[in-house]
PDB file of C-alpha atoms in Angstrom:
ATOM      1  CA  UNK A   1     120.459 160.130  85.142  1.00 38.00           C
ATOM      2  CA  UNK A   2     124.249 159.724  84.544  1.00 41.00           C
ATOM      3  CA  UNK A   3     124.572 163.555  84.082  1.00 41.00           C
ATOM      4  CA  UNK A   4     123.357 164.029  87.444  1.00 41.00           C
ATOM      5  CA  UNK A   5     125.390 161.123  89.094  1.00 38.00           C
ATOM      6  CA  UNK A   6     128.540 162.797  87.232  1.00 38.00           C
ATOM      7  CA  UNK A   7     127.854 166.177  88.903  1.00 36.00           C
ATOM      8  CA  UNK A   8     127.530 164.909  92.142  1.00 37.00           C
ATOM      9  CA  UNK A   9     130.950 163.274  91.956  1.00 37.00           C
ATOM     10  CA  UNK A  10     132.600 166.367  90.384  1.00 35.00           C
ATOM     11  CA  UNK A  11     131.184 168.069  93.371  1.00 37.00           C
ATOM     12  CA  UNK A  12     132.282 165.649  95.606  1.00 39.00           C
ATOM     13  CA  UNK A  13     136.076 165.741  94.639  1.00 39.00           C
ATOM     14  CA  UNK A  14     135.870 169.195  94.892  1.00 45.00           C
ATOM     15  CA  UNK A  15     135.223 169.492  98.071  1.00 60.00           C
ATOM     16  CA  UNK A  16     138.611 169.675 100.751  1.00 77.00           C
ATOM     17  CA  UNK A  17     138.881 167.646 103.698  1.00 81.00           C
ATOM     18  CA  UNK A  18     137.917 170.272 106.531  1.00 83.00           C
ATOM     19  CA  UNK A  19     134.330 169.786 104.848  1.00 85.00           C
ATOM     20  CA  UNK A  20     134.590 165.886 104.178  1.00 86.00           C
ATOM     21  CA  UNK A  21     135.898 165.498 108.135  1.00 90.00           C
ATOM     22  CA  UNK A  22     133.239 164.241 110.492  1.00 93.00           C
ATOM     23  CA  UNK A  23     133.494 164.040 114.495  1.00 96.00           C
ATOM     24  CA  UNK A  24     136.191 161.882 115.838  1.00 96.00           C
ATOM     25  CA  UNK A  25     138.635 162.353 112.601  1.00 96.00           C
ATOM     26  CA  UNK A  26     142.039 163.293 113.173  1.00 95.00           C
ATOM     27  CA  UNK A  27     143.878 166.130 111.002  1.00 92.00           C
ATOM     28  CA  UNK A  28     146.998 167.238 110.067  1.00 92.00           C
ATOM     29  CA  UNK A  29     148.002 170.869 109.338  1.00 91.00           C
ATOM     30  CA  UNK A  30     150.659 171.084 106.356  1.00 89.00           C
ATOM     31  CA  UNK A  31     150.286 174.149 106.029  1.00 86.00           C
ATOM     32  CA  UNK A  32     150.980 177.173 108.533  1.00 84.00           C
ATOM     33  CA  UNK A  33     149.011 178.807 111.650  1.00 81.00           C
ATOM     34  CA  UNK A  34     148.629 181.804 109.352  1.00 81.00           C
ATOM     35  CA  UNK A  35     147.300 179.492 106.272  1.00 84.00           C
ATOM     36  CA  UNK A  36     146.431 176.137 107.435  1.00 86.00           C
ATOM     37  CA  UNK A  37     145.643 173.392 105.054  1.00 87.00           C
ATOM     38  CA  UNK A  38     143.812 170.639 106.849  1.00 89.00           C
ATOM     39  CA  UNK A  39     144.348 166.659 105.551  1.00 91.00           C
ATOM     40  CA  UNK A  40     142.501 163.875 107.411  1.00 93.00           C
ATOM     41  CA  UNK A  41     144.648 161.569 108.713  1.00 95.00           C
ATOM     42  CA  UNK A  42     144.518 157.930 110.020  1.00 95.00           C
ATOM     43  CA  UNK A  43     144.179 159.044 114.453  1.00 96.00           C
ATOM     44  CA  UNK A  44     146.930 156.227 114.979  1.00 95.00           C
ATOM     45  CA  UNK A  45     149.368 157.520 112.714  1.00 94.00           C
ATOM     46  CA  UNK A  46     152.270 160.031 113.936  1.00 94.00           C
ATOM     47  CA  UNK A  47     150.746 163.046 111.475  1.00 94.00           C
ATOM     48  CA  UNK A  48     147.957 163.508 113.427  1.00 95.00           C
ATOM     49  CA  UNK A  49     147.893 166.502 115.262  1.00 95.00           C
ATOM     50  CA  UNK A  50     144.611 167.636 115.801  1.00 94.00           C
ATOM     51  CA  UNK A  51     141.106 165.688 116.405  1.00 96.00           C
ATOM     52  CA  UNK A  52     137.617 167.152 115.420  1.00 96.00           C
ATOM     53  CA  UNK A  53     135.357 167.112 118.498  1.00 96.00           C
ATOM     54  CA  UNK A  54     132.908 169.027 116.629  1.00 96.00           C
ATOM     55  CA  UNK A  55     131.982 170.250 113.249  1.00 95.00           C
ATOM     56  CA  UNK A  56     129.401 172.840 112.470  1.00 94.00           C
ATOM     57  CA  UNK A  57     128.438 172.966 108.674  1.00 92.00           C
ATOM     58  CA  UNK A  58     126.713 176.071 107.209  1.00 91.00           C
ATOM     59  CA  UNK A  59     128.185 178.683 108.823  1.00 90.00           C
ATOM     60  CA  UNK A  60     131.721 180.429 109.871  1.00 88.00           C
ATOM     61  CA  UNK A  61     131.118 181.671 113.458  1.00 91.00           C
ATOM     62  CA  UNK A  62     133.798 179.972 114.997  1.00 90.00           C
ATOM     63  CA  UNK A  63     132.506 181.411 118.472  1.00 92.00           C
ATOM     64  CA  UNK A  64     130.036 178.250 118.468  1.00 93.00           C
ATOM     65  CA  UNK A  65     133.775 176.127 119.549  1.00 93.00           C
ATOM     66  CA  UNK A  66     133.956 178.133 122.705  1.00 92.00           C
ATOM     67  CA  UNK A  67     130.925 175.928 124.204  1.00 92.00           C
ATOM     68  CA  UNK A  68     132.508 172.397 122.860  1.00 93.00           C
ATOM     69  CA  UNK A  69     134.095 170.568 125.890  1.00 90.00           C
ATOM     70  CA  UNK A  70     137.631 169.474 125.260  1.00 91.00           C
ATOM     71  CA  UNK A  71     138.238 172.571 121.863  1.00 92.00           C
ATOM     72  CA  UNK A  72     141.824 173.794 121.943  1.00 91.00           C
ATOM     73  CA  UNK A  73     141.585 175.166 118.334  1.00 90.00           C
ATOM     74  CA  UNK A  74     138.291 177.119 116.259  1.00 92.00           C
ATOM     75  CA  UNK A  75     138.875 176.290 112.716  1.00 90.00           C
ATOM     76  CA  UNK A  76     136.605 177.967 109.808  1.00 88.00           C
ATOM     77  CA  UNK A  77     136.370 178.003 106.249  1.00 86.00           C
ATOM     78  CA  UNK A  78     134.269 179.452 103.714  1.00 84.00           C
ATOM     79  CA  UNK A  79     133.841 179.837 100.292  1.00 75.00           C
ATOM     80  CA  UNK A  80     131.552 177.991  97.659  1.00 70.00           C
ATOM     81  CA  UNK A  81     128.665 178.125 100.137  1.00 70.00           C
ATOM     82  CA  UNK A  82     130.856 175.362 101.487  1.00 78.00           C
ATOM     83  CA  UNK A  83     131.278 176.959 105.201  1.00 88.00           C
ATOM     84  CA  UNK A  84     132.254 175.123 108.018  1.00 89.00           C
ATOM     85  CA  UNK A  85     133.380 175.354 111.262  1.00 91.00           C
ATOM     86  CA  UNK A  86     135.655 172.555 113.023  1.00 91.00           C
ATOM     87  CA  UNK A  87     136.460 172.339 117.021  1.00 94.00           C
ATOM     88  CA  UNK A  88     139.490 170.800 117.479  1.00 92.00           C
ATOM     89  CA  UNK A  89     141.541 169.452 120.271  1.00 93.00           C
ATOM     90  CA  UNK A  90     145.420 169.248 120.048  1.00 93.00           C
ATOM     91  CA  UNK A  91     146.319 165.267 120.294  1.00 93.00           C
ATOM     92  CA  UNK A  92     149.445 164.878 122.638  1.00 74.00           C
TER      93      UNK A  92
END
């Protein structure tokens, strides 16, 4: 039973933030527009430029963000069979 419990957590830490993220989290972009690297950030601090208004897992048709109220921004990754697509809406 450890074994298992171990795996889980090595998967777990493995995984990056843009699949971790749920609705209503706010992200930051250290990266560029060309290669992004998404960090979740605390929505009340100064970092946080974008907010997730929808997240899609299990897939990397970033068309599905063009029927989410309020999406400035499609954001997709895959890789892993760890897909996911996030809608997000520039914070002002």
């Amino acid at each position: 039973m450890l074994a298992i419990i171990i795996g889980v957590v090595k998967w777990q830490l493995g995984k990056t933030d843009a699949e971790t993220t749920s609705k209503g989290s706010c992200m930051h972009n250290s990266g560029s527009q060309a290669d992004p690297k998404l960090k979740t950030v605390d929505c009340s601090s100064s970092d946080a430029q974008y907010k997730v208004v929808e997240k899609f897992d299990d897939t990397s048709d970033d068309s599905k963000c063009k029927t989410v109220a309020d999406a400035d921004i499609a954001y997709y990754q895959t890789g892993d069979n760890h897909d996911v697509v996030l809608c997000l809406k520039t914070v002002k």
